[in-house]
PDB file of C-alpha atoms in Angstrom:
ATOM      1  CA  UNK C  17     -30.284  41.963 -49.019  1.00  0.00           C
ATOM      2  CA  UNK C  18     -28.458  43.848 -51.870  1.00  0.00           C
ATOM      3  CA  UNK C  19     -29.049  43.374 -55.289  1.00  0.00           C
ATOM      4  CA  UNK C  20     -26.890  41.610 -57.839  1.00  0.00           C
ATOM      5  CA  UNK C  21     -26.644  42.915 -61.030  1.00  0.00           C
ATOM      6  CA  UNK C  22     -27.671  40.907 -64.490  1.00  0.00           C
ATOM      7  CA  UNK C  23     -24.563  42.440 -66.175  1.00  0.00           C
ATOM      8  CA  UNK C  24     -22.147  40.086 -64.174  1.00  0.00           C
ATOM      9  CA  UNK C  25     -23.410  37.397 -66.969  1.00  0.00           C
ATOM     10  CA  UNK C  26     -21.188  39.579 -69.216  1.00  0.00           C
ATOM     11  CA  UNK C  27     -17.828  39.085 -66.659  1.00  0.00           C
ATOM     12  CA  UNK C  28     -17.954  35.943 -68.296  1.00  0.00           C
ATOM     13  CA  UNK C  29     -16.824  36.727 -72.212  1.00  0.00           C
ATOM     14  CA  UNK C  30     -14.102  38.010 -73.204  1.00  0.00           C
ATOM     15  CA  UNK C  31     -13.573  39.623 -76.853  1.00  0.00           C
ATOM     16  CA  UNK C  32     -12.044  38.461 -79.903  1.00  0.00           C
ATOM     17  CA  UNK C  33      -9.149  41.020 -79.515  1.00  0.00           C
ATOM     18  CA  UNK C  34      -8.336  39.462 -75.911  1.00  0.00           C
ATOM     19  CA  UNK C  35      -8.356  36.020 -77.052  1.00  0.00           C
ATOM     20  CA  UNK C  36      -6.277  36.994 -80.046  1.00  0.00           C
ATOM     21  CA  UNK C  37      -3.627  38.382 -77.397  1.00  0.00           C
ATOM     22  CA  UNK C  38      -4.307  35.535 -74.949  1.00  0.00           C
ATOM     23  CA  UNK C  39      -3.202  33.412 -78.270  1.00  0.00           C
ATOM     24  CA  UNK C  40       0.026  35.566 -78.610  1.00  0.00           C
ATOM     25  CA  UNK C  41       0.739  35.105 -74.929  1.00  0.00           C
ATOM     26  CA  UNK C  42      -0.053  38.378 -73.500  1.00  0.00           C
ATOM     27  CA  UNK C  43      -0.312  37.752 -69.579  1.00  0.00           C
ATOM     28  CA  UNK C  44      -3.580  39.692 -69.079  1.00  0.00           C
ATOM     29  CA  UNK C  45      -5.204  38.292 -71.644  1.00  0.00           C
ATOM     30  CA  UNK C  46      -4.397  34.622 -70.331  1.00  0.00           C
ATOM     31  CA  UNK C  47      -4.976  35.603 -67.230  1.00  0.00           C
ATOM     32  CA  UNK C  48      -8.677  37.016 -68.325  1.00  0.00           C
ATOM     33  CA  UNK C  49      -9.686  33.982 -70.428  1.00  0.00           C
ATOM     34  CA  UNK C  50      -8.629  31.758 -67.389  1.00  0.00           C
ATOM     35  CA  UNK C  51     -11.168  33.723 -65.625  1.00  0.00           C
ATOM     36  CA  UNK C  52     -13.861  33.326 -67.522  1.00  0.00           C
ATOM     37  CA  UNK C  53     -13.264  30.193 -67.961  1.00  0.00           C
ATOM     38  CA  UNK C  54     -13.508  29.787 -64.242  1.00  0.00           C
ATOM     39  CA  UNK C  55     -16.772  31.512 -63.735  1.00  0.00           C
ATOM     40  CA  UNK C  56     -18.445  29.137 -66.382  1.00  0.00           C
ATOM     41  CA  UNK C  57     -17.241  26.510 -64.157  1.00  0.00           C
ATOM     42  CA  UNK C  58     -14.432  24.959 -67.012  1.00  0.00           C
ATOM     43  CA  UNK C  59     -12.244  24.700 -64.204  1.00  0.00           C
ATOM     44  CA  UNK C  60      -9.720  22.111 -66.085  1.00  0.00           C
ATOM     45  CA  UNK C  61      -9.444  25.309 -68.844  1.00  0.00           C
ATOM     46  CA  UNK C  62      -9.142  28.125 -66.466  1.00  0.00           C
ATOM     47  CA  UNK C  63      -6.198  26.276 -64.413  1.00  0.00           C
ATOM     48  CA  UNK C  64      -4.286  26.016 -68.007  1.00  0.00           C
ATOM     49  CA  UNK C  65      -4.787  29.367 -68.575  1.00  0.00           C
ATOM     50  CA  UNK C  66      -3.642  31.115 -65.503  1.00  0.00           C
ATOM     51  CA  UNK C  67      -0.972  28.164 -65.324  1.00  0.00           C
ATOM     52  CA  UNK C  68       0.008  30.483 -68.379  1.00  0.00           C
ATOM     53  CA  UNK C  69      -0.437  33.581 -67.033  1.00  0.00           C
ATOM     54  CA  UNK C  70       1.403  32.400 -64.395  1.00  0.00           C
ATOM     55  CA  UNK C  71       4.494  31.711 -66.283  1.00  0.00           C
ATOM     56  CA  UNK C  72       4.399  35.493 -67.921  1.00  0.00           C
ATOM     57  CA  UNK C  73       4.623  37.061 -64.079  1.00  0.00           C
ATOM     58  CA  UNK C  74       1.062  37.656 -63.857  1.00  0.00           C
ATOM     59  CA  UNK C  75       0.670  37.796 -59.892  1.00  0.00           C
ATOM     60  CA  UNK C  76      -2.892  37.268 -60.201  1.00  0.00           C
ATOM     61  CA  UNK C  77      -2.952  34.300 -61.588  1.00  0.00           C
ATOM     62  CA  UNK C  78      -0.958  32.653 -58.829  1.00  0.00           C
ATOM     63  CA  UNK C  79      -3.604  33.313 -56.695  1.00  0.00           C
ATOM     64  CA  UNK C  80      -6.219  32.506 -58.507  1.00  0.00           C
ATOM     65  CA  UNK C  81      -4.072  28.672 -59.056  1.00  0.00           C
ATOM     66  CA  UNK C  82      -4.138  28.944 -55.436  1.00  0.00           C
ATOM     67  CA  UNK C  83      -7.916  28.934 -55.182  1.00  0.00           C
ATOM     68  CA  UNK C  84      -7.885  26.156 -57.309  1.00  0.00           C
ATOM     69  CA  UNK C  85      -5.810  24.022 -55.234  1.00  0.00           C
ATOM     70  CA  UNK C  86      -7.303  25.199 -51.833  1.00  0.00           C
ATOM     71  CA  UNK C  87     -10.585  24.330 -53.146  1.00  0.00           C
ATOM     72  CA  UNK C  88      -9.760  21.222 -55.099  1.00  0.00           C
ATOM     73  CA  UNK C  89     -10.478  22.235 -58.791  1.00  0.00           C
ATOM     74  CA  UNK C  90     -10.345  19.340 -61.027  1.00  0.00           C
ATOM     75  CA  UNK C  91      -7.593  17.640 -58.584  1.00  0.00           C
ATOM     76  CA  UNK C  92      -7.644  17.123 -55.387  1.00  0.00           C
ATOM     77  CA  UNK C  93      -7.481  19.745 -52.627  1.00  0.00           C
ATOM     78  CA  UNK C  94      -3.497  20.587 -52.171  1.00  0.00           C
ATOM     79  CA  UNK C  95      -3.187  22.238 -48.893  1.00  0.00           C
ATOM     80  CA  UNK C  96       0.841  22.549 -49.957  1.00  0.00           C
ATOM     81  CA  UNK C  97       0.231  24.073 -53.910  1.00  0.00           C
ATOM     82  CA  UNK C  98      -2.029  26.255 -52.408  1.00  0.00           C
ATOM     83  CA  UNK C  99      -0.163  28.039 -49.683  1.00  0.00           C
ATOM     84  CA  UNK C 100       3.050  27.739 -52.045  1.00  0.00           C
ATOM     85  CA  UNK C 101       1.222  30.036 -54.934  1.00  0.00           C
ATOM     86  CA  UNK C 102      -0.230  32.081 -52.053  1.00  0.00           C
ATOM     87  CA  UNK C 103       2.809  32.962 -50.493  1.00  0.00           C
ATOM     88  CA  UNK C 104       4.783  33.606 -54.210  1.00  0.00           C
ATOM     89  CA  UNK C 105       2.227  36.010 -55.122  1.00  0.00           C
ATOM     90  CA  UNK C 106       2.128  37.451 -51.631  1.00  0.00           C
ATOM     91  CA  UNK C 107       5.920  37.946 -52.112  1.00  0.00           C
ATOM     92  CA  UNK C 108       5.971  39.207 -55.600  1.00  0.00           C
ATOM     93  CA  UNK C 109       3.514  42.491 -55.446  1.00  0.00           C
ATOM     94  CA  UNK C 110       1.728  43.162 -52.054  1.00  0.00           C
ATOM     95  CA  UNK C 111      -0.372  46.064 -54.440  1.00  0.00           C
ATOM     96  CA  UNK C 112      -2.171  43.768 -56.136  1.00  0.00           C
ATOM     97  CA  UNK C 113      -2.140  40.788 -53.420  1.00  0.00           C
ATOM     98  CA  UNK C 114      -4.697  41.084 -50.451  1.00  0.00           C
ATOM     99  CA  UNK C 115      -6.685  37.649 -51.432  1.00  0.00           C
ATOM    100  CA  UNK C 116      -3.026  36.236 -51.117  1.00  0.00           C
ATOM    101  CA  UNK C 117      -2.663  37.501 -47.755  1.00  0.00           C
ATOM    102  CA  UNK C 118      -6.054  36.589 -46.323  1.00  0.00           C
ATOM    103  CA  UNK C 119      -5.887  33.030 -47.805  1.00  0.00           C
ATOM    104  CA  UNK C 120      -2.413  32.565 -45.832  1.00  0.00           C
ATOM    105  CA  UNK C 121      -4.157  33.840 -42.613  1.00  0.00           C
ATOM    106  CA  UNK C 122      -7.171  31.524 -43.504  1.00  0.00           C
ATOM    107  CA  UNK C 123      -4.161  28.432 -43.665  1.00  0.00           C
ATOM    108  CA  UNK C 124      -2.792  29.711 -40.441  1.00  0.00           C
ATOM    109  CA  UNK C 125      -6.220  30.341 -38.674  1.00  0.00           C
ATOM    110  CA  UNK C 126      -7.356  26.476 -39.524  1.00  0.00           C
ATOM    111  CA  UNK C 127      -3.964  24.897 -39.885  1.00  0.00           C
ATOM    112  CA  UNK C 128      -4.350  23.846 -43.708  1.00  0.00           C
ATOM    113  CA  UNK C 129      -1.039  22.916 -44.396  1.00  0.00           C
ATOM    114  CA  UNK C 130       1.113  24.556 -41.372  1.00  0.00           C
ATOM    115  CA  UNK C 131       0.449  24.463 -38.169  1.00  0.00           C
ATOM    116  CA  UNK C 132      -2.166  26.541 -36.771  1.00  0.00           C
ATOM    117  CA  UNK C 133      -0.912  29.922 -35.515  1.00  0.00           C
ATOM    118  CA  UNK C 134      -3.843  32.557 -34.571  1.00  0.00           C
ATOM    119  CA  UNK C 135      -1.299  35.070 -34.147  1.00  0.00           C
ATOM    120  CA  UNK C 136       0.441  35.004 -37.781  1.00  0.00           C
ATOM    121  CA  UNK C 137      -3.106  34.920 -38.881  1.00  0.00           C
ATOM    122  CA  UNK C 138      -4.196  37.796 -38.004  1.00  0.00           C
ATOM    123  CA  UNK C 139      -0.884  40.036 -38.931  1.00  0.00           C
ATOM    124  CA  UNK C 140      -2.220  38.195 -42.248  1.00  0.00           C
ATOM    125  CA  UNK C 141      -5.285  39.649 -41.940  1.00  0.00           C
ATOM    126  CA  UNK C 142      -3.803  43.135 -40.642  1.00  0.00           C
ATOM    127  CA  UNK C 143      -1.178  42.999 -44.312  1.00  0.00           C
ATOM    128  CA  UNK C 144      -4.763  41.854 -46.503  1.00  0.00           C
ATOM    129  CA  UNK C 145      -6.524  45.117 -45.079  1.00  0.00           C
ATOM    130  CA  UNK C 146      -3.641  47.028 -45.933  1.00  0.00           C
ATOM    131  CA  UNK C 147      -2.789  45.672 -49.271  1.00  0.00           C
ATOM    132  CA  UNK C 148      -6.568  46.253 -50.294  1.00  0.00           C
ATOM    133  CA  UNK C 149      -6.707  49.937 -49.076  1.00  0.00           C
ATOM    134  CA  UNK C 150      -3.659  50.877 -50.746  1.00  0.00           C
ATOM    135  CA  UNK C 151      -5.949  50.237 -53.811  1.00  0.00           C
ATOM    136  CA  UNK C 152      -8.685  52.270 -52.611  1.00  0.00           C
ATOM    137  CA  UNK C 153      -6.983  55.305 -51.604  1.00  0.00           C
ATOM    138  CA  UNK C 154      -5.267  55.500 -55.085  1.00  0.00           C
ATOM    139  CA  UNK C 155      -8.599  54.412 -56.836  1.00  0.00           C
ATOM    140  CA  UNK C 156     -11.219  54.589 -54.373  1.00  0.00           C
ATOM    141  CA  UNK C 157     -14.319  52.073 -54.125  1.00  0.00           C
ATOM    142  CA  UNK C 158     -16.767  53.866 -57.169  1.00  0.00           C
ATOM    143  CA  UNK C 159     -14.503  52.720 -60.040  1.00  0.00           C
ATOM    144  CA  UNK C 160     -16.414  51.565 -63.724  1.00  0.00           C
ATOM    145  CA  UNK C 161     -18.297  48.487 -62.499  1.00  0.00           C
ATOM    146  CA  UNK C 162     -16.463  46.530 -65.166  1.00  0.00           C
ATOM    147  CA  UNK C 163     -13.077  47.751 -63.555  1.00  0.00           C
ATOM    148  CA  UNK C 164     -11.275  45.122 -61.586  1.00  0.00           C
ATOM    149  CA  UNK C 165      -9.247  47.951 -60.273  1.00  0.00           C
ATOM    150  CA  UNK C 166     -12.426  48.815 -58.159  1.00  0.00           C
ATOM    151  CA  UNK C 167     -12.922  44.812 -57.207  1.00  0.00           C
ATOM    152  CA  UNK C 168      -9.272  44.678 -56.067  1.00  0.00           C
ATOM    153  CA  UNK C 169      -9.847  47.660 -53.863  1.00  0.00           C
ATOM    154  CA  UNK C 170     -13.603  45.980 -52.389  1.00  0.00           C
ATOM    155  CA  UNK C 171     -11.492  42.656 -51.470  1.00  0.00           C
ATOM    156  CA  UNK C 172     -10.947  45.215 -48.361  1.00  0.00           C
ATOM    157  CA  UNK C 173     -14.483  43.749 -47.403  1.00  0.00           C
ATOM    158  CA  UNK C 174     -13.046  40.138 -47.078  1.00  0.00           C
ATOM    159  CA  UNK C 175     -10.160  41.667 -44.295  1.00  0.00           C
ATOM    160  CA  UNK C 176     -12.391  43.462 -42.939  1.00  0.00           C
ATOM    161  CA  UNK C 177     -14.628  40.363 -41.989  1.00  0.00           C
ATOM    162  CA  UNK C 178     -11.981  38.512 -40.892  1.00  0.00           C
ATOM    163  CA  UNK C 179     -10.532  41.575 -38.593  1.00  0.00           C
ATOM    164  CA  UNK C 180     -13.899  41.390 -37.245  1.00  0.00           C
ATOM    165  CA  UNK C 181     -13.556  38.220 -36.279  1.00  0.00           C
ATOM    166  CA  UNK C 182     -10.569  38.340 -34.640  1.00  0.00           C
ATOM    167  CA  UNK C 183     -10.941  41.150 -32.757  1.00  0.00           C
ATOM    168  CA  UNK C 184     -14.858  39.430 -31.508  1.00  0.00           C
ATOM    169  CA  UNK C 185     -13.201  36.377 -30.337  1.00  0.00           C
ATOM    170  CA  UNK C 186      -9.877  37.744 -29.268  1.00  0.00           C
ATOM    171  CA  UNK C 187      -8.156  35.529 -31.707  1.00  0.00           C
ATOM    172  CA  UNK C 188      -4.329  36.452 -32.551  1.00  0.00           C
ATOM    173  CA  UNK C 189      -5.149  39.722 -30.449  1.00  0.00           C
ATOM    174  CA  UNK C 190      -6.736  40.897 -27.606  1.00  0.00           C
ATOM    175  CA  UNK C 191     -10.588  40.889 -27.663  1.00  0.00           C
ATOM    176  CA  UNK C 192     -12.241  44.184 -28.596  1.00  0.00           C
ATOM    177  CA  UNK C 193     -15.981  44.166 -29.356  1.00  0.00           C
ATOM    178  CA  UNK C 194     -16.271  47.965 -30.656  1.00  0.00           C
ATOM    179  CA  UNK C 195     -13.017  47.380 -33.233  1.00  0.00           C
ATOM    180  CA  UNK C 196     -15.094  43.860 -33.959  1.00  0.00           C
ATOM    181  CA  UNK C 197     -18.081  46.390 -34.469  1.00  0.00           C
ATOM    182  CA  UNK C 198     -16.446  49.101 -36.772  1.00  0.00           C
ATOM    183  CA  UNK C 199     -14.427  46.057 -38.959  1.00  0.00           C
ATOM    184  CA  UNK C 200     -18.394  44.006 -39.248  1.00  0.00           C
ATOM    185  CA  UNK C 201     -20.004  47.354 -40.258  1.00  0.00           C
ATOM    186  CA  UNK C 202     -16.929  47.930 -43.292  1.00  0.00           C
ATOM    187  CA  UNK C 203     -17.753  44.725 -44.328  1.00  0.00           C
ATOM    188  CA  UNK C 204     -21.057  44.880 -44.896  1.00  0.00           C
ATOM    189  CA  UNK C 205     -21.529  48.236 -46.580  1.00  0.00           C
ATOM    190  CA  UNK C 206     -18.231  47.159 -48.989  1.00  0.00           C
ATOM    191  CA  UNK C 207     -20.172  43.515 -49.262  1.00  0.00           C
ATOM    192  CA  UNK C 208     -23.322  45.315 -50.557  1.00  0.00           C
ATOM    193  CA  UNK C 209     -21.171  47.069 -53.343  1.00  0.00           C
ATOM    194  CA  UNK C 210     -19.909  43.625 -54.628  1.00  0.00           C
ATOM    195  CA  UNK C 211     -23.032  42.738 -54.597  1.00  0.00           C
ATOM    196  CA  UNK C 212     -24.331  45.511 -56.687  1.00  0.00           C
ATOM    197  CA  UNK C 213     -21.186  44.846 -59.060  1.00  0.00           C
ATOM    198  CA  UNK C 214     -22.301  41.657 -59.912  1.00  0.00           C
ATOM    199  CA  UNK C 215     -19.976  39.293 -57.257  1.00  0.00           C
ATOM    200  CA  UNK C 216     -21.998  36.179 -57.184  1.00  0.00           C
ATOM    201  CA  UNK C 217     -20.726  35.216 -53.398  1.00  0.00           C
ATOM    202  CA  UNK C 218     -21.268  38.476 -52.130  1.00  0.00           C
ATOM    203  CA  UNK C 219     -24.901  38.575 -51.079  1.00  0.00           C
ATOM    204  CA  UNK C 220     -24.036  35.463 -48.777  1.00  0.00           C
ATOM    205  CA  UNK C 221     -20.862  37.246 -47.204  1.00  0.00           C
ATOM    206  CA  UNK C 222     -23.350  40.843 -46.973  1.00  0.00           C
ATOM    207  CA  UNK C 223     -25.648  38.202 -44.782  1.00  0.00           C
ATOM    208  CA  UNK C 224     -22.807  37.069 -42.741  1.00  0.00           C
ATOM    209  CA  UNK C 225     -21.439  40.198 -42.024  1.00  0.00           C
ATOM    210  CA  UNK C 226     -24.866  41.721 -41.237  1.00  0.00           C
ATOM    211  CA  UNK C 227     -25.831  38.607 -38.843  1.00  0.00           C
ATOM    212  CA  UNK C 228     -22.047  39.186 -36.979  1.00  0.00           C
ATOM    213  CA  UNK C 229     -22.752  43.365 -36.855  1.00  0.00           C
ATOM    214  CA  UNK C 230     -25.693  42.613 -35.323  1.00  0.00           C
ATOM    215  CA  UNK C 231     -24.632  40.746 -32.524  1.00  0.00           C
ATOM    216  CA  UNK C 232     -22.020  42.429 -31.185  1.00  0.00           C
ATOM    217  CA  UNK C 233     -24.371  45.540 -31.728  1.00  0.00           C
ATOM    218  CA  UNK C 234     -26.374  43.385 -28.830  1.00  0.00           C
ATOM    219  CA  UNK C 235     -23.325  42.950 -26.833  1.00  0.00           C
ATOM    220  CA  UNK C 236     -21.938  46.038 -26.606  1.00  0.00           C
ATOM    221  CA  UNK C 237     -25.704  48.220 -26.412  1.00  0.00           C
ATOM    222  CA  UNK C 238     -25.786  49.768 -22.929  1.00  0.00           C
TER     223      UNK C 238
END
């Protein structure tokens, strides 16, 4: 089980200087006291703030009002908020949106909102993966650890997971167990590196994607 570094304690501060600009309205500040706000759990602040950032064009901040709808911060779960901030930011930058892509395939796949479709999930998927190594190829995956550039590229680990599960079940495409194998085996070596950024859900995806590797590493030995 990978490590998780002390230093993501620090992810959740931010400096005088950005809550000066957050003050004056700058986007990425907003959007970066919202955050913080969110990992200390003030999820009525953090909503406000990327509500804010939201409202200056920060993409990121639609999808991060999306999590808090799809997971019922402070109100309710909204199915319908959620998938309508997902699919903005989706439409807005597809550089800097590969969570907004998976979460739409995650409303497809379980039929949150629409209707289920396994199919449109996947190309989802497919469109996440591709969003997320756009990042790495232009940044690659051993950016500063305090670099979100470098977490934006790792979110390739969340595709990849959910690639792997498609093509191990054969859902919205045709079953494959060595593609499931080679998308599992991404996941877990990019899940370690959250990890050893400091992403506090990481270890528990890392286990996932280990447990999943393994047994189609079963399956398919001769």
């Amino acid at each position: 089980m990978p490590k998780v570094k002390s230093k993501c304690a620090n992810r959740c501060k931010v400096s005088r200087k950005t809550l000066a600009l957050a003050k004056k309205g700058d986007g990425d500040a907003l959007l970066a006291v919202g955050c913080a706000a969110y990992t200390n759990g003030d999820y009525e602040t953090a909503m406000k703030y990327y509500e804010a950032a939201a409202e200056k064009g920060v993409t990121q901040a639609l999808v991060n009002l999306g999590y808090c709808h799809y997971y019922g911060r402070v109100t309710p779960v909204d199915y319908e908020r959620a998938f309508q901030c997902f699919s903005k930011a989706a439409a807005e930058d597809e550089d800097v949106s590969p969570e907004a892509f998976f979460k739409l395939g995650d409303m497809y796949l379980w039929g949150n909102y629409v209707e289920k479709d396994p199919s449109a999930a996947f190309k989802l998927f497919v469109r996440a993966y591709e969003a997320a190594c756009s990042w790495t190829s232009r940044f690659g995956d051993d950016a500063d650890e305090t670099d979100d550039v470098n977490f934006t590229g790792l979110l390739r680990a969340d595709a990849a997971k959910r690639l792997g599960d498609c093509y191990r079940y054969g859902t919205g495409c045709e079953k494959n167990m060595f593609l499931a194998f080679r998308y599992y085996a991404e996941a877990e070596r990019l899940f370690a590196k959250k990890a050893s950024l400091g992403d506090q859900f990481a270890p528990s995806l890392y286990a996932k994607a280990r447990e999943a590797l393994d047994a189609v590493r079963d399956e398919i030995a001769p």
